[in-house]
Amino acid sequence: MAETSGYSSTAKSLHWLIVALLTAQFTVAWTMPHIGRNTPVTTLISLHFSFGIIILAVASARLVWRATHAEPAPLDGVPPWQVQSARVIHWLLYILLLVLPILGWINASWRGMPIVLFGLELPKLIGTRAPGWGWTGDVHNLLAYYVMLTLIGLHILAGLYHYFIRRDGVLQRMLPGG
Ligand code: HEM
Ligand code: HEM
């Protein structure tokens, strides 16, 4: 895998598509009724499932793409600790982009809620109220609110730090013209 100097348009498109989908997903998650025992699957809840499954699909495509294409070489002058910590955060984000929707899918199955994507009902991953799987909802919420939003916050702060303080062109590499 040859290292290149910048992100390809495929990498950039997938990156910003995920950003747009996650923005929509968190907006829906905040707006929808809190999901408890016997909550009916209203439009917003079913929208949450649909966006979540689309995120799972796009993130899987992105990971396949990433596994077959090396990241661009770090820019000259960026300290190694920054390159390493960026890598750690990127991989944690990739893992969350898979684990979070899968936990949501398991929890919706556990609750007996149908997951319908463009009219097609997806299979249930576990049986309704299967013993030992009730924790998946709490962990899903916790990972989304605390872990994912924190990592995204750090990631954005790092981008702004490179743009405004180091002025080294790292942020521009992920922008359409960069
Ligand atoms: C990256 C994708 C996803 C994100 C960021 C996300 C985010 C969230 C958030 C923030 C909540 C808490 C809402 C509240 O405050 O009440 C939530 C709850 C929930 N989500 Fe997701 N979600 C994602 C994918 C999915 C998927 C794919 C499904 C199902 C197919 C799903 C099913 C659920 C369920 C069942 C709950 C309620 C859990 C409980 O409180 O026990 N989510 N999600
Ligand atoms: C406004 C929000 C965001 C900005 C400004 C931003 C900016 C960037 C920049 C500049 C890079 C390239 C870093 C480098 O060259 O080393 C990058 C990479 C990356 N970003 Fe973001 N990002 C944002 C949101 C997100 C979100 C929400 C996610 C996913 C949850 C995400 C996941 C990633 C990943 C996984 C990479 C690594 C790509 C790779 O090399 O495989 N970003 N981002």
PDB file of C-alpha atoms and ligand atoms in Angstrom:
ATOM      1  CA  MET A   1       0.000   0.000   0.000  1.00  0.00           C
ATOM      2  CA  ALA A   2       1.720   3.152  -1.175  1.00  0.00           C
ATOM      3  CA  GLU A   3       1.438   6.207   1.028  1.00  0.00           C
ATOM      4  CA  THR A   4       0.087   9.271  -0.714  1.00  0.00           C
ATOM      5  CA  SER A   5       0.317  12.902   0.257  1.00  0.00           C
ATOM      6  CA  GLY A   6      -3.393  13.625   0.716  1.00  0.00           C
ATOM      7  CA  TYR A   7      -6.866  12.134   1.165  1.00  0.00           C
ATOM      8  CA  SER A   8      -8.558  10.982  -2.047  1.00  0.00           C
ATOM      9  CA  SER A   9     -11.980  12.317  -2.965  1.00  0.00           C
ATOM     10  CA  THR A  10     -13.457   8.928  -1.934  1.00  0.00           C
ATOM     11  CA  ALA A  11     -11.960   9.252   1.571  1.00  0.00           C
ATOM     12  CA  LYS A  12     -13.216  12.846   1.861  1.00  0.00           C
ATOM     13  CA  SER A  13     -16.709  12.029   0.585  1.00  0.00           C
ATOM     14  CA  LEU A  14     -17.092   9.109   3.008  1.00  0.00           C
ATOM     15  CA  HIS A  15     -15.747  11.230   5.892  1.00  0.00           C
ATOM     16  CA  TRP A  16     -18.201  14.097   5.315  1.00  0.00           C
ATOM     17  CA  LEU A  17     -21.113  11.774   4.527  1.00  0.00           C
ATOM     18  CA  ILE A  18     -20.635  10.150   7.953  1.00  0.00           C
ATOM     19  CA  VAL A  19     -20.469  13.613   9.575  1.00  0.00           C
ATOM     20  CA  ALA A  20     -23.797  14.577   7.926  1.00  0.00           C
ATOM     21  CA  LEU A  21     -25.461  11.274   8.868  1.00  0.00           C
ATOM     22  CA  LEU A  22     -24.275  11.494  12.491  1.00  0.00           C
ATOM     23  CA  THR A  23     -25.551  15.082  12.756  1.00  0.00           C
ATOM     24  CA  ALA A  24     -28.975  13.908  11.582  1.00  0.00           C
ATOM     25  CA  GLN A  25     -28.801  10.851  13.865  1.00  0.00           C
ATOM     26  CA  PHE A  26     -28.011  12.779  17.057  1.00  0.00           C
ATOM     27  CA  THR A  27     -30.686  15.362  16.201  1.00  0.00           C
ATOM     28  CA  VAL A  28     -33.258  12.571  15.840  1.00  0.00           C
ATOM     29  CA  ALA A  29     -32.005  10.810  19.011  1.00  0.00           C
ATOM     30  CA  TRP A  30     -32.441  14.005  21.046  1.00  0.00           C
ATOM     31  CA  THR A  31     -35.881  14.711  19.590  1.00  0.00           C
ATOM     32  CA  MET A  32     -37.443  11.232  19.667  1.00  0.00           C
ATOM     33  CA  PRO A  33     -39.413  10.010  22.686  1.00  0.00           C
ATOM     34  CA  HIS A  34     -37.266   8.218  25.262  1.00  0.00           C
ATOM     35  CA  ILE A  35     -37.430   4.497  24.508  1.00  0.00           C
ATOM     36  CA  GLY A  36     -38.699   2.447  27.460  1.00  0.00           C
ATOM     37  CA  ARG A  37     -40.835  -0.636  27.990  1.00  0.00           C
ATOM     38  CA  ASN A  38     -43.859  -0.631  25.605  1.00  0.00           C
ATOM     39  CA  THR A  39     -42.856   2.590  23.804  1.00  0.00           C
ATOM     40  CA  PRO A  40     -44.595   2.501  20.393  1.00  0.00           C
ATOM     41  CA  VAL A  41     -42.275   2.715  17.360  1.00  0.00           C
ATOM     42  CA  THR A  42     -43.282   6.185  16.148  1.00  0.00           C
ATOM     43  CA  THR A  43     -41.902   7.906  13.029  1.00  0.00           C
ATOM     44  CA  LEU A  44     -38.917   9.486  14.816  1.00  0.00           C
ATOM     45  CA  ILE A  45     -37.899   6.207  16.439  1.00  0.00           C
ATOM     46  CA  SER A  46     -38.106   4.356  13.165  1.00  0.00           C
ATOM     47  CA  LEU A  47     -36.108   7.191  11.548  1.00  0.00           C
ATOM     48  CA  HIS A  48     -33.451   6.650  14.248  1.00  0.00           C
ATOM     49  CA  PHE A  49     -33.251   2.968  13.303  1.00  0.00           C
ATOM     50  CA  SER A  50     -33.053   3.759   9.569  1.00  0.00           C
ATOM     51  CA  PHE A  51     -30.330   6.406   9.897  1.00  0.00           C
ATOM     52  CA  GLY A  52     -28.442   4.081  12.255  1.00  0.00           C
ATOM     53  CA  ILE A  53     -28.504   1.189   9.789  1.00  0.00           C
ATOM     54  CA  ILE A  54     -27.398   3.515   6.967  1.00  0.00           C
ATOM     55  CA  ILE A  55     -24.494   4.683   9.174  1.00  0.00           C
ATOM     56  CA  LEU A  56     -23.577   1.033   9.778  1.00  0.00           C
ATOM     57  CA  ALA A  57     -23.557   0.389   6.009  1.00  0.00           C
ATOM     58  CA  VAL A  58     -21.541   3.510   5.118  1.00  0.00           C
ATOM     59  CA  ALA A  59     -19.081   2.902   7.995  1.00  0.00           C
ATOM     60  CA  SER A  60     -18.557  -0.700   6.820  1.00  0.00           C
ATOM     61  CA  ALA A  61     -17.869   0.518   3.281  1.00  0.00           C
ATOM     62  CA  ARG A  62     -15.528   3.124   4.702  1.00  0.00           C
ATOM     63  CA  LEU A  63     -13.594   0.548   6.720  1.00  0.00           C
ATOM     64  CA  VAL A  64     -13.230  -1.772   3.726  1.00  0.00           C
ATOM     65  CA  TRP A  65     -11.964   1.203   1.729  1.00  0.00           C
ATOM     66  CA  ARG A  66      -9.623   2.193   4.563  1.00  0.00           C
ATOM     67  CA  ALA A  67      -8.254  -1.353   4.964  1.00  0.00           C
ATOM     68  CA  THR A  68      -7.283  -1.358   1.290  1.00  0.00           C
ATOM     69  CA  HIS A  69      -5.922   2.222   1.147  1.00  0.00           C
ATOM     70  CA  ALA A  70      -3.188   3.538   3.438  1.00  0.00           C
ATOM     71  CA  GLU A  71      -3.646   6.819   5.255  1.00  0.00           C
ATOM     72  CA  PRO A  72      -1.674   9.670   3.687  1.00  0.00           C
ATOM     73  CA  ALA A  73       1.819  10.251   5.100  1.00  0.00           C
ATOM     74  CA  PRO A  74       1.830  12.686   8.054  1.00  0.00           C
ATOM     75  CA  LEU A  75       2.655  16.277   7.129  1.00  0.00           C
ATOM     76  CA  ASP A  76       6.266  17.333   7.754  1.00  0.00           C
ATOM     77  CA  GLY A  77       6.796  18.860  11.169  1.00  0.00           C
ATOM     78  CA  VAL A  78       3.771  17.363  12.925  1.00  0.00           C
ATOM     79  CA  PRO A  79       5.146  15.901  16.207  1.00  0.00           C
ATOM     80  CA  PRO A  80       4.975  12.084  16.432  1.00  0.00           C
ATOM     81  CA  TRP A  81       2.764  12.182  19.580  1.00  0.00           C
ATOM     82  CA  GLN A  82       0.150  14.103  17.608  1.00  0.00           C
ATOM     83  CA  VAL A  83       0.307  11.664  14.695  1.00  0.00           C
ATOM     84  CA  GLN A  84      -0.063   8.729  17.127  1.00  0.00           C
ATOM     85  CA  SER A  85      -2.896  10.204  19.175  1.00  0.00           C
ATOM     86  CA  ALA A  86      -4.754  11.152  15.977  1.00  0.00           C
ATOM     87  CA  ARG A  87      -4.451   7.511  14.852  1.00  0.00           C
ATOM     88  CA  VAL A  88      -5.775   6.212  18.171  1.00  0.00           C
ATOM     89  CA  ILE A  89      -8.791   8.560  18.034  1.00  0.00           C
ATOM     90  CA  HIS A  90      -9.500   7.721  14.366  1.00  0.00           C
ATOM     91  CA  TRP A  91      -9.506   3.980  15.092  1.00  0.00           C
ATOM     92  CA  LEU A  92     -11.677   4.395  18.193  1.00  0.00           C
ATOM     93  CA  LEU A  93     -14.127   6.366  16.047  1.00  0.00           C
ATOM     94  CA  TYR A  94     -14.109   3.661  13.375  1.00  0.00           C
ATOM     95  CA  ILE A  95     -14.787   0.970  16.022  1.00  0.00           C
ATOM     96  CA  LEU A  96     -17.639   3.027  17.529  1.00  0.00           C
ATOM     97  CA  LEU A  97     -19.189   3.568  14.105  1.00  0.00           C
ATOM     98  CA  LEU A  98     -19.661  -0.226  13.970  1.00  0.00           C
ATOM     99  CA  VAL A  99     -20.258  -1.145  17.619  1.00  0.00           C
ATOM    100  CA  LEU A 100     -22.819   1.595  18.328  1.00  0.00           C
ATOM    101  CA  PRO A 101     -25.340   0.719  15.586  1.00  0.00           C
ATOM    102  CA  ILE A 102     -24.913  -3.028  16.201  1.00  0.00           C
ATOM    103  CA  LEU A 103     -25.707  -2.540  19.924  1.00  0.00           C
ATOM    104  CA  GLY A 104     -28.732  -0.427  18.921  1.00  0.00           C
ATOM    105  CA  TRP A 105     -29.871  -3.159  16.536  1.00  0.00           C
ATOM    106  CA  ILE A 106     -29.483  -5.809  19.261  1.00  0.00           C
ATOM    107  CA  ASN A 107     -31.397  -3.644  21.753  1.00  0.00           C
ATOM    108  CA  ALA A 108     -34.237  -2.888  19.317  1.00  0.00           C
ATOM    109  CA  SER A 109     -34.469  -6.662  18.652  1.00  0.00           C
ATOM    110  CA  TRP A 110     -34.490  -7.341  22.406  1.00  0.00           C
ATOM    111  CA  ARG A 111     -37.361  -4.860  22.745  1.00  0.00           C
ATOM    112  CA  GLY A 112     -39.250  -6.638  19.933  1.00  0.00           C
ATOM    113  CA  MET A 113     -39.228  -3.438  17.840  1.00  0.00           C
ATOM    114  CA  PRO A 114     -39.305  -3.889  14.054  1.00  0.00           C
ATOM    115  CA  ILE A 115     -36.452  -2.277  12.092  1.00  0.00           C
ATOM    116  CA  VAL A 116     -37.778  -1.322   8.689  1.00  0.00           C
ATOM    117  CA  LEU A 117     -35.468   0.167   6.075  1.00  0.00           C
ATOM    118  CA  PHE A 118     -37.193   1.517   2.926  1.00  0.00           C
ATOM    119  CA  GLY A 119     -40.102  -0.892   3.489  1.00  0.00           C
ATOM    120  CA  LEU A 120     -37.889  -3.909   4.093  1.00  0.00           C
ATOM    121  CA  GLU A 121     -37.951  -5.436   7.578  1.00  0.00           C
ATOM    122  CA  LEU A 122     -34.464  -6.447   8.735  1.00  0.00           C
ATOM    123  CA  PRO A 123     -33.914  -9.679  10.697  1.00  0.00           C
ATOM    124  CA  LYS A 124     -33.875  -9.549  14.505  1.00  0.00           C
ATOM    125  CA  LEU A 125     -30.387 -10.163  15.898  1.00  0.00           C
ATOM    126  CA  ILE A 126     -31.698 -11.759  19.132  1.00  0.00           C
ATOM    127  CA  GLY A 127     -35.082 -12.937  20.419  1.00  0.00           C
ATOM    128  CA  THR A 128     -37.465 -10.550  22.195  1.00  0.00           C
ATOM    129  CA  ARG A 129     -36.435 -10.173  25.856  1.00  0.00           C
ATOM    130  CA  ALA A 130     -33.676 -12.764  25.411  1.00  0.00           C
ATOM    131  CA  PRO A 131     -32.224 -13.101  28.932  1.00  0.00           C
ATOM    132  CA  GLY A 132     -28.920 -11.360  29.555  1.00  0.00           C
ATOM    133  CA  TRP A 133     -29.207  -8.716  26.787  1.00  0.00           C
ATOM    134  CA  GLY A 134     -31.062  -5.896  28.557  1.00  0.00           C
ATOM    135  CA  TRP A 135     -27.819  -3.920  29.146  1.00  0.00           C
ATOM    136  CA  THR A 136     -27.377  -3.218  25.433  1.00  0.00           C
ATOM    137  CA  GLY A 137     -29.691  -0.168  25.552  1.00  0.00           C
ATOM    138  CA  ASP A 138     -27.860   1.534  28.438  1.00  0.00           C
ATOM    139  CA  VAL A 139     -24.447   0.825  26.923  1.00  0.00           C
ATOM    140  CA  HIS A 140     -25.661   2.093  23.524  1.00  0.00           C
ATOM    141  CA  ASN A 141     -26.792   5.392  25.109  1.00  0.00           C
ATOM    142  CA  LEU A 142     -23.634   5.695  27.190  1.00  0.00           C
ATOM    143  CA  LEU A 143     -21.287   5.074  24.271  1.00  0.00           C
ATOM    144  CA  ALA A 144     -23.215   7.540  22.086  1.00  0.00           C
ATOM    145  CA  TYR A 145     -23.513  10.401  24.565  1.00  0.00           C
ATOM    146  CA  TYR A 146     -20.304  10.111  26.536  1.00  0.00           C
ATOM    147  CA  VAL A 147     -17.702   8.264  24.499  1.00  0.00           C
ATOM    148  CA  MET A 148     -18.561   9.168  20.901  1.00  0.00           C
ATOM    149  CA  LEU A 149     -19.386  12.835  21.522  1.00  0.00           C
ATOM    150  CA  THR A 150     -16.201  13.229  23.614  1.00  0.00           C
ATOM    151  CA  LEU A 151     -14.016  11.687  20.920  1.00  0.00           C
ATOM    152  CA  ILE A 152     -15.679  13.801  18.214  1.00  0.00           C
ATOM    153  CA  GLY A 153     -15.147  16.884  20.404  1.00  0.00           C
ATOM    154  CA  LEU A 154     -11.426  16.100  20.794  1.00  0.00           C
ATOM    155  CA  HIS A 155     -11.155  15.360  17.065  1.00  0.00           C
ATOM    156  CA  ILE A 156     -12.732  18.713  16.135  1.00  0.00           C
ATOM    157  CA  LEU A 157     -10.615  20.594  18.702  1.00  0.00           C
ATOM    158  CA  ALA A 158      -7.491  18.972  17.253  1.00  0.00           C
ATOM    159  CA  GLY A 159      -8.542  20.071  13.744  1.00  0.00           C
ATOM    160  CA  LEU A 160      -9.101  23.647  14.945  1.00  0.00           C
ATOM    161  CA  TYR A 161      -5.767  23.610  16.796  1.00  0.00           C
ATOM    162  CA  HIS A 162      -3.993  22.638  13.575  1.00  0.00           C
ATOM    163  CA  TYR A 163      -5.864  25.309  11.633  1.00  0.00           C
ATOM    164  CA  PHE A 164      -5.642  28.285  13.985  1.00  0.00           C
ATOM    165  CA  ILE A 165      -2.588  27.614  16.139  1.00  0.00           C
ATOM    166  CA  ARG A 166      -0.172  25.391  14.232  1.00  0.00           C
ATOM    167  CA  ARG A 167      -1.395  26.598  10.826  1.00  0.00           C
ATOM    168  CA  ASP A 168       0.102  23.461   9.263  1.00  0.00           C
ATOM    169  CA  GLY A 169      -2.511  22.425   6.695  1.00  0.00           C
ATOM    170  CA  VAL A 170      -3.763  19.276   8.512  1.00  0.00           C
ATOM    171  CA  LEU A 171      -7.396  20.469   8.535  1.00  0.00           C
ATOM    172  CA  GLN A 172      -7.242  21.518   4.885  1.00  0.00           C
ATOM    173  CA  ARG A 173      -6.285  17.956   3.894  1.00  0.00           C
ATOM    174  CA  MET A 174      -9.819  16.791   4.721  1.00  0.00           C
ATOM    175  CA  LEU A 175     -11.560  19.717   2.947  1.00  0.00           C
ATOM    176  CA  PRO A 176     -12.835  19.421  -0.659  1.00  0.00           C
ATOM    177  CA  GLY A 177     -10.149  21.654  -2.180  1.00  0.00           C
ATOM    178  CA  GLY A 178      -7.319  20.386   0.050  1.00  0.00           C
TER     179      GLY A 178
HETATM  180  C1  HEM B   1     -24.152   5.580  14.928  1.00  0.00           C
HETATM  181  C2  HEM B   1     -25.414   5.281  15.042  1.00  0.00           C
HETATM  182  C3  HEM B   1     -26.272   5.608  16.254  1.00  0.00           C
HETATM  183  C4  HEM B   1     -26.182   6.635  17.159  1.00  0.00           C
HETATM  184  C5  HEM B   1     -25.165   7.780  17.198  1.00  0.00           C
HETATM  185  C6  HEM B   1     -27.247   6.448  18.123  1.00  0.00           C
HETATM  186  C7  HEM B   1     -27.504   7.290  19.195  1.00  0.00           C
HETATM  187  C8  HEM B   1     -28.467   7.078  20.154  1.00  0.00           C
HETATM  188  C9  HEM B   1     -28.716   7.929  21.294  1.00  0.00           C
HETATM  189  C10 HEM B   1     -27.963   9.232  21.578  1.00  0.00           C
HETATM  190  C11 HEM B   1     -29.725   7.375  22.027  1.00  0.00           C
HETATM  191  C12 HEM B   1     -30.342   7.911  23.336  1.00  0.00           C
HETATM  192  C13 HEM B   1     -31.643   8.611  23.060  1.00  0.00           C
HETATM  193  C14 HEM B   1     -32.275   9.151  24.340  1.00  0.00           C
HETATM  194  O1  HEM B   1     -31.719  10.098  24.932  1.00  0.00           O
HETATM  195  O2  HEM B   1     -33.328   8.631  24.738  1.00  0.00           O
HETATM  196  C15 HEM B   1     -30.127   6.149  21.370  1.00  0.00           C
HETATM  197  C16 HEM B   1     -31.078   5.280  21.834  1.00  0.00           C
HETATM  198  C17 HEM B   1     -31.468   4.120  21.162  1.00  0.00           C
HETATM  199  N1  HEM B   1     -31.063   3.724  19.908  1.00  0.00           N
HETATM  200 FE1  HEM B   1     -29.544   4.535  18.850  1.00  0.00          FE
HETATM  201  N2  HEM B   1     -27.963   5.312  17.796  1.00  0.00           N
HETATM  202  C18 HEM B   1     -27.405   4.783  16.650  1.00  0.00           C
HETATM  203  C19 HEM B   1     -27.840   3.663  15.956  1.00  0.00           C
HETATM  204  C20 HEM B   1     -28.932   2.889  16.314  1.00  0.00           C
HETATM  205  C21 HEM B   1     -29.441   1.757  15.572  1.00  0.00           C
HETATM  206  C22 HEM B   1     -28.868   1.227  14.251  1.00  0.00           C
HETATM  207  C23 HEM B   1     -30.504   1.264  16.263  1.00  0.00           C
HETATM  208  C24 HEM B   1     -31.412   0.107  15.920  1.00  0.00           C
HETATM  209  C25 HEM B   1     -31.505  -0.452  14.750  1.00  0.00           C
HETATM  210  C26 HEM B   1     -30.659   2.065  17.451  1.00  0.00           C
HETATM  211  C27 HEM B   1     -31.603   1.836  18.431  1.00  0.00           C
HETATM  212  C28 HEM B   1     -31.716   2.538  19.598  1.00  0.00           C
HETATM  213  C29 HEM B   1     -32.562   2.130  20.718  1.00  0.00           C
HETATM  214  C30 HEM B   1     -33.432   0.881  20.792  1.00  0.00           C
HETATM  215  C31 HEM B   1     -32.390   3.117  21.707  1.00  0.00           C
HETATM  216  C32 HEM B   1     -33.005   3.132  23.114  1.00  0.00           C
HETATM  217  C33 HEM B   1     -32.046   2.420  24.039  1.00  0.00           C
HETATM  218  C34 HEM B   1     -32.468   2.455  25.519  1.00  0.00           C
HETATM  219  O3  HEM B   1     -32.673   3.563  26.050  1.00  0.00           O
HETATM  220  O4  HEM B   1     -32.587   1.375  26.127  1.00  0.00           O
HETATM  221  N3  HEM B   1     -29.693   3.068  17.441  1.00  0.00           N
HETATM  222  N4  HEM B   1     -29.347   6.003  20.228  1.00  0.00           N
HETATM  223  C1  HEM B   2     -16.639  19.158  11.878  1.00  0.00           C
HETATM  224  C2  HEM B   2     -16.247  17.964  12.167  1.00  0.00           C
HETATM  225  C3  HEM B   2     -14.965  17.308  11.694  1.00  0.00           C
HETATM  226  C4  HEM B   2     -13.795  17.847  11.217  1.00  0.00           C
HETATM  227  C5  HEM B   2     -13.442  19.322  11.065  1.00  0.00           C
HETATM  228  C6  HEM B   2     -12.907  16.740  10.873  1.00  0.00           C
HETATM  229  C7  HEM B   2     -11.634  16.847  10.345  1.00  0.00           C
HETATM  230  C8  HEM B   2     -10.802  15.811  10.006  1.00  0.00           C
HETATM  231  C9  HEM B   2      -9.495  15.943   9.449  1.00  0.00           C
HETATM  232  C10 HEM B   2      -8.783  17.264   9.148  1.00  0.00           C
HETATM  233  C11 HEM B   2      -8.985  14.698   9.257  1.00  0.00           C
HETATM  234  C12 HEM B   2      -7.610  14.353   8.672  1.00  0.00           C
HETATM  235  C13 HEM B   2      -6.605  14.212   9.763  1.00  0.00           C
HETATM  236  C14 HEM B   2      -5.222  13.936   9.259  1.00  0.00           C
HETATM  237  O1  HEM B   2      -4.870  14.309   8.143  1.00  0.00           O
HETATM  238  O2  HEM B   2      -4.449  13.304  10.021  1.00  0.00           O
HETATM  239  C15 HEM B   2      -9.981  13.750   9.697  1.00  0.00           C
HETATM  240  C16 HEM B   2      -9.832  12.382   9.658  1.00  0.00           C
HETATM  241  C17 HEM B   2     -10.748  11.499  10.179  1.00  0.00           C
HETATM  242  N1  HEM B   2     -11.982  11.817  10.720  1.00  0.00           N
HETATM  243 FE1  HEM B   2     -12.767  13.663  10.947  1.00  0.00          FE
HETATM  244  N2  HEM B   2     -13.545  15.558  11.173  1.00  0.00           N
HETATM  245  C18 HEM B   2     -14.800  15.860  11.672  1.00  0.00           C
HETATM  246  C19 HEM B   2     -15.756  14.986  12.110  1.00  0.00           C
HETATM  247  C20 HEM B   2     -15.582  13.603  12.158  1.00  0.00           C
HETATM  248  C21 HEM B   2     -16.574  12.683  12.652  1.00  0.00           C
HETATM  249  C22 HEM B   2     -17.962  13.065  13.187  1.00  0.00           C
HETATM  250  C23 HEM B   2     -16.040  11.431  12.522  1.00  0.00           C
HETATM  251  C24 HEM B   2     -16.624  10.099  12.868  1.00  0.00           C
HETATM  252  C25 HEM B   2     -17.289   9.831  13.911  1.00  0.00           C
HETATM  253  C26 HEM B   2     -14.705  11.567  11.963  1.00  0.00           C
HETATM  254  C27 HEM B   2     -13.829  10.539  11.709  1.00  0.00           C
HETATM  255  C28 HEM B   2     -12.592  10.644  11.131  1.00  0.00           C
HETATM  256  C29 HEM B   2     -11.700   9.540  10.857  1.00  0.00           C
HETATM  257  C30 HEM B   2     -11.993   8.062  11.171  1.00  0.00           C
HETATM  258  C31 HEM B   2     -10.554  10.068  10.248  1.00  0.00           C
HETATM  259  C32 HEM B   2      -9.329   9.288   9.795  1.00  0.00           C
HETATM  260  C33 HEM B   2      -9.370   9.014   8.345  1.00  0.00           C
HETATM  261  C34 HEM B   2      -8.310   7.972   8.020  1.00  0.00           C
HETATM  262  O3  HEM B   2      -7.123   8.332   7.900  1.00  0.00           O
HETATM  263  O4  HEM B   2      -8.684   6.814   7.926  1.00  0.00           O
HETATM  264  N3  HEM B   2     -14.455  12.917  11.750  1.00  0.00           N
HETATM  265  N4  HEM B   2     -11.093  14.449  10.161  1.00  0.00           N
END
